[in-house]
mmCIF file of C-alpha atoms in Angstrom:
data_model
loop_
_atom_site.group_PDB
_atom_site.id
_atom_site.type_symbol
_atom_site.label_atom_id
_atom_site.label_comp_id
_atom_site.label_asym_id
_atom_site.label_seq_id
_atom_site.Cartn_x
_atom_site.Cartn_y
_atom_site.Cartn_z
ATOM 1 C CA MET A 1 48.815 -38.143 53.638
ATOM 2 C CA SER A 2 51.127 -37.412 50.756
ATOM 3 C CA PHE A 3 53.133 -40.277 49.295
ATOM 4 C CA GLY A 4 55.995 -39.289 47.070
ATOM 5 C CA VAL A 5 59.191 -40.389 45.320
ATOM 6 C CA VAL A 6 62.489 -39.838 47.088
ATOM 7 C CA PRO A 7 66.059 -40.925 46.106
ATOM 8 C CA ALA A 8 66.644 -44.645 46.168
ATOM 9 C CA SER A 9 69.539 -44.323 48.613
ATOM 10 C CA SER A 10 67.234 -43.101 51.390
ATOM 11 C CA SER A 11 63.897 -44.672 50.513
ATOM 12 C CA VAL A 12 61.961 -47.867 50.865
ATOM 13 C CA ARG A 13 59.544 -48.998 48.136
ATOM 14 C CA GLY A 14 56.183 -49.861 49.546
ATOM 15 C CA PRO A 15 52.821 -50.835 48.031
ATOM 16 C CA THR A 16 51.656 -47.195 47.934
ATOM 17 C CA GLY A 17 54.909 -45.308 47.087
ATOM 18 C CA TYR A 18 58.315 -44.565 48.402
ATOM 19 C CA PHE A 19 58.990 -43.786 52.070
ATOM 20 C CA ALA A 20 61.958 -41.994 53.563
ATOM 21 C CA ALA A 21 63.674 -43.360 56.664
ATOM 22 C CA ASP A 22 65.471 -41.433 59.371
ATOM 23 C CA ASN A 23 68.786 -43.033 58.495
ATOM 24 C CA ASN A 24 70.163 -45.456 56.017
ATOM 25 C CA ASN A 25 69.804 -48.486 58.361
ATOM 26 C CA ASP A 26 66.334 -47.809 59.623
ATOM 27 C CA TYR A 27 64.324 -49.606 56.892
ATOM 28 C CA VAL A 28 61.099 -51.512 57.231
ATOM 29 C CA THR A 29 59.772 -54.312 55.029
ATOM 30 C CA ALA A 30 56.772 -53.920 52.720
ATOM 31 C CA ALA A 31 54.601 -56.158 54.953
ATOM 32 C CA GLU A 32 55.477 -54.201 58.045
ATOM 33 C CA GLU A 33 54.840 -50.936 56.263
ATOM 34 C CA ARG A 34 51.380 -52.106 55.043
ATOM 35 C CA GLN A 35 50.407 -53.398 58.456
ATOM 36 C CA SER A 36 51.524 -50.150 60.094
ATOM 37 C CA LEU A 37 49.498 -48.052 57.704
ATOM 38 C CA LEU A 38 46.410 -50.137 58.259
ATOM 39 C CA LEU A 39 46.654 -50.374 62.040
ATOM 40 C CA HIS A 40 48.027 -46.950 62.846
ATOM 41 C CA PRO A 41 46.871 -44.359 60.285
ATOM 42 C CA THR A 42 48.124 -40.920 61.109
ATOM 43 C CA PRO A 43 46.920 -37.679 59.384
ATOM 44 C CA ASN A 44 50.156 -35.757 59.983
ATOM 45 C CA GLY A 45 52.187 -37.392 57.227
ATOM 46 C CA TYR A 46 54.057 -39.975 59.395
ATOM 47 C CA ALA A 47 53.898 -43.746 59.276
ATOM 48 C CA ALA A 48 54.150 -45.445 62.685
ATOM 49 C CA ASN A 49 56.213 -48.612 62.966
ATOM 50 C CA SER A 50 56.833 -50.841 65.941
ATOM 51 C CA ASN A 51 60.498 -51.483 65.210
ATOM 52 C CA SER A 52 61.603 -47.945 64.625
ATOM 53 C CA SER A 53 60.726 -44.386 65.186
ATOM 54 C CA THR A 54 58.038 -42.774 63.133
ATOM 55 C CA LEU A 55 58.991 -42.482 59.506
ATOM 56 C CA PRO A 56 58.294 -39.124 57.855
ATOM 57 C CA VAL A 57 56.824 -39.481 54.388
ATOM 58 C CA SER A 58 58.749 -37.633 51.680
ATOM 59 C CA GLN A 59 57.256 -34.288 50.713
ATOM 60 C CA SER A 60 58.945 -34.249 47.278
ATOM 61 C CA ALA A 61 56.124 -36.125 45.703
ATOM 62 C CA SER A 62 55.740 -36.295 41.998
ATOM 63 C CA ALA A 63 52.347 -35.999 40.255
ATOM 64 C CA PRO A 64 51.766 -39.666 39.360
ATOM 65 C CA PHE A 65 52.151 -40.766 43.057
ATOM 66 C CA GLU A 66 50.553 -37.888 44.967
ATOM 67 C CA ILE A 67 47.477 -38.265 47.153
ATOM 68 C CA THR A 68 46.375 -35.295 49.251
ATOM 69 C CA PRO A 69 43.585 -35.196 51.828
ATOM 70 C CA ALA A 70 40.275 -33.512 51.050
ATOM 71 C CA GLY A 71 40.375 -29.710 51.068
ATOM 72 C CA ALA A 72 44.185 -29.569 50.726
ATOM 73 C CA GLY A 73 44.227 -28.219 47.221
ATOM 74 C CA SER A 74 42.935 -28.955 43.804
ATOM 75 C CA ARG A 75 44.287 -32.493 43.643
ATOM 76 C CA ASN A 76 41.993 -35.475 43.921
ATOM 77 C CA ASN A 77 41.919 -37.334 47.217
ATOM 78 C CA SER A 78 41.417 -40.779 45.797
ATOM 79 C CA ARG A 79 43.620 -42.870 43.516
ATOM 80 C CA SER A 80 40.498 -44.081 41.717
ATOM 81 C CA GLN A 81 39.884 -40.586 40.387
ATOM 82 C CA ARG A 82 43.306 -40.240 38.829
ATOM 83 C CA GLN A 83 43.314 -40.916 35.129
ATOM 84 C CA PRO A 84 46.192 -42.797 33.449
ATOM 85 C CA PRO A 85 48.358 -40.797 31.030
ATOM 86 C CA GLN A 86 47.114 -40.874 27.447
ATOM 87 C CA GLN A 87 49.386 -41.938 24.551
ATOM 88 C CA LEU A 88 49.408 -40.559 21.099
ATOM 89 C CA ASP A 89 50.737 -42.224 17.969
ATOM 90 C CA SER A 90 53.877 -40.193 18.269
ATOM 91 C CA GLY A 91 54.651 -41.690 21.628
ATOM 92 C CA THR A 92 53.994 -38.672 23.806
ATOM 93 C CA PHE A 93 52.406 -38.918 27.202
ATOM 94 C CA GLY A 94 50.769 -36.701 29.770
ATOM 95 C CA PRO A 95 48.789 -33.454 29.602
ATOM 96 C CA SER A 96 50.111 -32.451 26.180
ATOM 97 C CA ALA A 97 49.011 -35.743 24.735
ATOM 98 C CA ALA A 98 45.502 -35.392 26.353
ATOM 99 C CA ALA A 99 45.173 -31.869 24.956
ATOM 100 C CA SER A 100 46.149 -33.004 21.545
ATOM 101 C CA THR A 101 43.650 -35.877 21.700
ATOM 102 C CA THR A 102 40.742 -33.662 22.795
ATOM 103 C CA SER A 103 41.588 -30.955 20.301
ATOM 104 C CA SER A 104 41.405 -33.359 17.335
ATOM 105 C CA SER A 105 38.229 -33.221 15.296
ATOM 106 C CA LYS A 106 35.762 -36.028 15.978
ATOM 107 C CA PRO A 107 32.524 -37.018 14.170
ATOM 108 C CA ASN A 108 29.364 -36.034 15.968
ATOM 109 C CA PHE A 109 28.023 -39.573 16.481
ATOM 110 C CA GLU A 110 25.372 -40.160 19.054
ATOM 111 C CA SER A 111 23.761 -43.262 20.537
ATOM 112 C CA LEU A 112 20.114 -44.211 19.981
ATOM 113 C CA ASP A 113 17.805 -45.451 22.715
ATOM 114 C CA TYR A 114 15.256 -47.998 21.409
ATOM 115 C CA GLU A 115 13.824 -48.920 24.830
ATOM 116 C CA LEU A 116 10.298 -47.775 25.709
ATOM 117 C CA VAL A 117 9.872 -45.519 28.647
ATOM 118 C CA GLU A 118 7.602 -47.479 31.011
ATOM 119 C CA ASN A 119 6.281 -44.607 33.046
ATOM 120 C CA THR A 120 2.812 -43.805 34.397
ATOM 121 C CA VAL A 121 1.879 -41.671 31.406
ATOM 122 C CA TYR A 122 2.781 -44.376 28.881
ATOM 123 C CA ARG A 123 0.884 -47.108 30.773
ATOM 124 C CA THR A 124 -2.204 -44.849 31.138
ATOM 125 C CA ASP A 125 -2.188 -44.027 27.451
ATOM 126 C CA THR A 126 -1.797 -47.675 26.478
ATOM 127 C CA ALA A 127 -4.605 -48.749 28.805
ATOM 128 C CA SER A 128 -6.961 -46.119 27.460
ATOM 129 C CA GLN A 129 -6.624 -47.263 23.824
ATOM 130 C CA THR A 130 -9.548 -49.183 22.384
ATOM 131 C CA HIS A 131 -9.662 -52.039 19.916
ATOM 132 C CA LEU A 132 -10.295 -49.558 17.081
ATOM 133 C CA ASP A 133 -7.141 -47.677 17.965
ATOM 134 C CA HIS A 134 -5.021 -50.783 17.668
ATOM 135 C CA ILE A 135 -6.604 -51.522 14.288
ATOM 136 C CA PHE A 136 -5.927 -48.010 13.113
ATOM 137 C CA LYS A 137 -2.267 -48.228 14.154
ATOM 138 C CA SER A 138 -1.832 -51.553 12.435
ATOM 139 C CA GLY A 139 -3.413 -50.187 9.324
ATOM 140 C CA VAL A 140 -1.096 -47.196 9.261
ATOM 141 C CA LYS A 141 1.929 -49.467 9.641
ATOM 142 C CA TRP A 142 0.915 -51.766 6.789
ATOM 143 C CA THR A 143 0.004 -48.806 4.587
ATOM 144 C CA LEU A 144 3.460 -47.313 5.185
ATOM 145 C CA CYS A 145 5.137 -50.641 4.407
ATOM 146 C CA PHE A 146 3.169 -50.950 1.160
ATOM 147 C CA ALA A 147 4.010 -47.401 0.214
ATOM 148 C CA LEU A 148 7.630 -47.916 0.955
ATOM 149 C CA GLY A 149 7.787 -50.999 -1.230
ATOM 150 C CA VAL A 150 6.076 -49.203 -4.156
ATOM 151 C CA ILE A 151 8.267 -46.113 -3.956
ATOM 152 C CA THR A 152 11.474 -48.145 -3.608
ATOM 153 C CA ALA A 153 10.511 -50.145 -6.683
ATOM 154 C CA GLY A 154 9.824 -46.912 -8.595
ATOM 155 C CA CYS A 155 13.236 -45.589 -7.634
ATOM 156 C CA ALA A 156 14.913 -48.864 -8.717
ATOM 157 C CA PHE A 157 13.073 -48.709 -12.018
ATOM 158 C CA ALA A 158 14.166 -45.106 -12.605
ATOM 159 C CA VAL A 159 17.832 -45.941 -11.843
ATOM 160 C CA ASN A 160 17.780 -48.976 -14.172
ATOM 161 C CA LEU A 161 16.139 -46.940 -16.898
ATOM 162 C CA GLY A 162 18.774 -44.249 -16.592
ATOM 163 C CA VAL A 163 21.659 -46.726 -16.621
ATOM 164 C CA GLU A 164 20.321 -48.502 -19.659
ATOM 165 C CA ASN A 165 19.684 -45.351 -21.648
ATOM 166 C CA ILE A 166 23.024 -43.718 -20.850
ATOM 167 C CA SER A 167 24.935 -46.919 -21.493
ATOM 168 C CA GLY A 168 23.017 -47.385 -24.715
ATOM 169 C CA TYR A 169 23.908 -43.907 -25.949
ATOM 170 C CA LYS A 170 27.542 -44.423 -24.917
ATOM 171 C CA PHE A 171 27.900 -47.629 -26.888
ATOM 172 C CA TRP A 172 25.998 -46.232 -29.834
ATOM 173 C CA ALA A 173 28.412 -43.317 -30.141
ATOM 174 C CA THR A 174 31.435 -45.550 -29.705
ATOM 175 C CA LEU A 175 30.330 -48.172 -32.216
ATOM 176 C CA THR A 176 29.269 -45.494 -34.745
ATOM 177 C CA LEU A 177 32.742 -43.962 -34.786
ATOM 178 C CA LEU A 178 34.335 -47.449 -34.770
ATOM 179 C CA GLY A 179 32.256 -48.386 -37.812
ATOM 180 C CA ARG A 180 33.584 -45.331 -39.663
ATOM 181 C CA GLY A 181 37.184 -46.507 -39.119
ATOM 182 C CA GLN A 182 37.890 -43.912 -36.450
ATOM 183 C CA ALA A 183 39.222 -46.148 -33.760
ATOM 184 C CA PHE A 184 41.091 -43.542 -31.775
ATOM 185 C CA ALA A 185 38.148 -41.145 -31.775
ATOM 186 C CA SER A 186 35.898 -43.977 -30.679
ATOM 187 C CA TYR A 187 38.254 -44.711 -27.784
ATOM 188 C CA LEU A 188 38.370 -41.030 -26.780
ATOM 189 C CA VAL A 189 34.590 -40.759 -26.785
ATOM 190 C CA TYR A 190 34.246 -43.864 -24.655
ATOM 191 C CA VAL A 191 36.805 -42.641 -22.124
ATOM 192 C CA LEU A 192 35.345 -39.130 -22.066
ATOM 193 C CA ILE A 193 31.817 -40.300 -21.400
ATOM 194 C CA ASN A 194 32.936 -42.634 -18.638
ATOM 195 C CA CYS A 195 35.106 -40.045 -16.950
ATOM 196 C CA SER A 196 32.316 -37.432 -17.172
ATOM 197 C CA LEU A 197 29.776 -39.771 -15.546
ATOM 198 C CA VAL A 198 32.084 -40.821 -12.728
ATOM 199 C CA ALA A 199 33.303 -37.234 -12.125
ATOM 200 C CA GLY A 200 29.690 -36.079 -11.972
ATOM 201 C CA SER A 201 28.868 -38.734 -9.335
ATOM 202 C CA VAL A 202 31.921 -37.800 -7.287
ATOM 203 C CA TYR A 203 31.089 -34.087 -7.455
ATOM 204 C CA VAL A 204 27.472 -34.352 -6.239
ATOM 205 C CA THR A 205 28.546 -36.767 -3.454
ATOM 206 C CA MET A 206 31.377 -34.567 -2.176
ATOM 207 C CA TYR A 207 29.581 -31.218 -2.263
ATOM 208 C CA TYR A 208 25.879 -32.103 -1.689
ATOM 209 C CA ALA A 209 25.653 -35.268 0.393
ATOM 210 C CA PRO A 210 28.953 -36.766 1.723
ATOM 211 C CA ALA A 211 26.801 -39.284 3.734
ATOM 212 C CA ALA A 212 25.866 -40.945 0.442
ATOM 213 C CA ALA A 213 29.416 -42.194 -0.177
ATOM 214 C CA GLY A 214 29.903 -45.970 -0.329
ATOM 215 C CA SER A 215 27.362 -48.719 -0.534
ATOM 216 C CA GLY A 216 25.449 -47.547 2.545
ATOM 217 C CA ILE A 217 24.953 -51.006 4.074
ATOM 218 C CA ALA A 218 27.487 -50.285 6.831
ATOM 219 C CA GLU A 219 25.751 -47.041 7.769
ATOM 220 C CA VAL A 220 22.333 -48.737 7.910
ATOM 221 C CA LYS A 221 23.735 -51.564 10.082
ATOM 222 C CA ALA A 222 25.348 -49.025 12.401
ATOM 223 C CA TYR A 223 22.033 -47.164 12.754
ATOM 224 C CA LEU A 224 20.141 -50.381 13.492
ATOM 225 C CA ASN A 225 22.727 -51.219 16.206
ATOM 226 C CA GLY A 226 22.108 -47.867 17.962
ATOM 227 C CA ILE A 227 24.574 -45.397 16.361
ATOM 228 C CA ASP A 228 23.022 -42.229 14.914
ATOM 229 C CA VAL A 229 25.342 -41.453 11.987
ATOM 230 C CA PRO A 230 24.711 -37.826 10.972
ATOM 231 C CA GLY A 231 22.904 -37.137 7.698
ATOM 232 C CA ILE A 232 22.460 -40.633 6.342
ATOM 233 C CA PHE A 233 18.642 -40.551 5.985
ATOM 234 C CA LEU A 234 18.041 -37.085 4.504
ATOM 235 C CA TRP A 235 16.375 -36.021 1.243
ATOM 236 C CA ASN A 236 19.627 -34.858 -0.339
ATOM 237 C CA THR A 237 21.306 -38.132 0.649
ATOM 238 C CA LEU A 238 18.601 -40.123 -1.082
ATOM 239 C CA VAL A 239 18.710 -38.064 -4.257
ATOM 240 C CA VAL A 240 22.501 -38.079 -4.428
ATOM 241 C CA LYS A 241 22.494 -41.805 -3.754
ATOM 242 C CA LEU A 242 20.279 -42.490 -6.757
ATOM 243 C CA VAL A 243 22.015 -40.032 -9.124
ATOM 244 C CA GLY A 244 25.446 -41.287 -8.028
ATOM 245 C CA SER A 245 24.412 -44.906 -8.624
ATOM 246 C CA VAL A 246 23.368 -44.048 -12.157
ATOM 247 C CA GLY A 247 26.620 -42.311 -12.936
ATOM 248 C CA ALA A 248 28.838 -44.954 -11.291
ATOM 249 C CA VAL A 249 27.185 -47.923 -12.943
ATOM 250 C CA ALA A 250 26.812 -46.299 -16.339
ATOM 251 C CA GLY A 251 30.345 -45.003 -16.107
ATOM 252 C CA GLY A 252 31.742 -48.459 -16.076
ATOM 253 C CA LEU A 253 32.855 -48.747 -12.473
ATOM 254 C CA ALA A 254 32.924 -52.225 -10.919
ATOM 255 C CA VAL A 255 30.034 -51.494 -8.586
ATOM 256 C CA GLY A 256 26.431 -52.615 -8.372
ATOM 257 C CA LYS A 257 23.088 -51.276 -7.268
ATOM 258 C CA GLU A 258 22.283 -53.679 -4.474
ATOM 259 C CA GLY A 259 24.107 -51.855 -1.661
ATOM 260 C CA PRO A 260 22.921 -48.399 -2.653
ATOM 261 C CA PHE A 261 19.301 -49.604 -2.752
ATOM 262 C CA VAL A 262 19.617 -50.911 0.815
ATOM 263 C CA HIS A 263 20.571 -47.393 1.777
ATOM 264 C CA ALA A 264 17.969 -45.829 -0.457
ATOM 265 C CA GLY A 265 15.212 -47.981 0.951
ATOM 266 C CA ALA A 266 16.278 -47.092 4.505
ATOM 267 C CA CYS A 267 16.232 -43.423 3.538
ATOM 268 C CA LEU A 268 12.738 -43.767 2.162
ATOM 269 C CA GLY A 269 11.575 -45.576 5.247
ATOM 270 C CA ALA A 270 13.001 -42.857 7.546
ATOM 271 C CA LEU A 271 11.546 -40.144 5.406
ATOM 272 C CA LEU A 272 8.027 -41.676 5.345
ATOM 273 C CA THR A 273 7.881 -42.394 9.037
ATOM 274 C CA GLN A 274 9.794 -39.572 10.719
ATOM 275 C CA GLY A 275 10.839 -37.058 8.033
ATOM 276 C CA GLY A 276 14.396 -38.319 7.800
ATOM 277 C CA SER A 277 17.195 -38.465 10.365
ATOM 278 C CA GLY A 278 19.764 -35.709 10.601
#
C-alpha cells in the first residue's frame, strides 16, 4: 500500500499517514483506522472500515511518507530501511545534505581487533607447543622489553644532550654580546636562534611526519583503545618526534619531553615488534 499526504480539508491523520475520505463528512477516528488496517489489510490501496465505504488512500504521496510493496519500484518496502534526513551545519536537509556530508574529506581511521581467533588451527597449534616453545616465547618477549628500555633511554639521553648543548650555545652567544654592551644585538641573536629552532621543528613536522605533531599521548591512548591512527608508529614519525622535541625545548617553547617520549617509546615498541604501524 502507498500512504501519502493529501490536503488537510479532505484527509484524516492516522498513525501511518494521511488518508483521504470519499466526502468531507465520512471521517474515521485513528483507533478505527488502526483496527481496520490490522483486521482487514487489502493490497489494492484501500482501507476497509465498518462504518463507511472503503477509503481510497491518496496517491499523491510525498517521499518521507511513502511505502510501496516489494517489486513496485526502487523504493524500500519497509519503514525501518528508510534513513532520516541528514543535517549540515548550514541547516540544509535531504539528499543534498547527504551528498555534501559524504563528499567531505575524512581521515582514514580503522578499528583494531585485539581478540584471538579461537579456531581449530589456533587450538591445534597451541596444543602442539612444548614447554621449550613457551620458554622461547617468554625469552623473546623479555628480550624485546629490555631492548626497548635501553633504546628508549638512549634516545632520551640524545635529546637531553642536544637540548643542553644548543641551549648552552644560545646563552653563550647572548651573554657574550650582552657583556660587550651590545644589548640590542644580544636580543636579536636570542630571538633569531629561538625562531630558527622552532621554525625548523615546525617544518620537519609539517612536511615529513604530520603524525608527530602534539605530545603523542592522545594518539597512543587511541591506539590502545582500538583505533588505528595512520602513520603514528613509523620510522619518520619517530625521528621527527625526537628532532622536533629538541628544537621545541631548546627554542624556548613552554613544552616538555614527557609526552613526546611516551609517543617515542610506543614508536620504538611497534618498530621492534612489528616493524611499525602505517
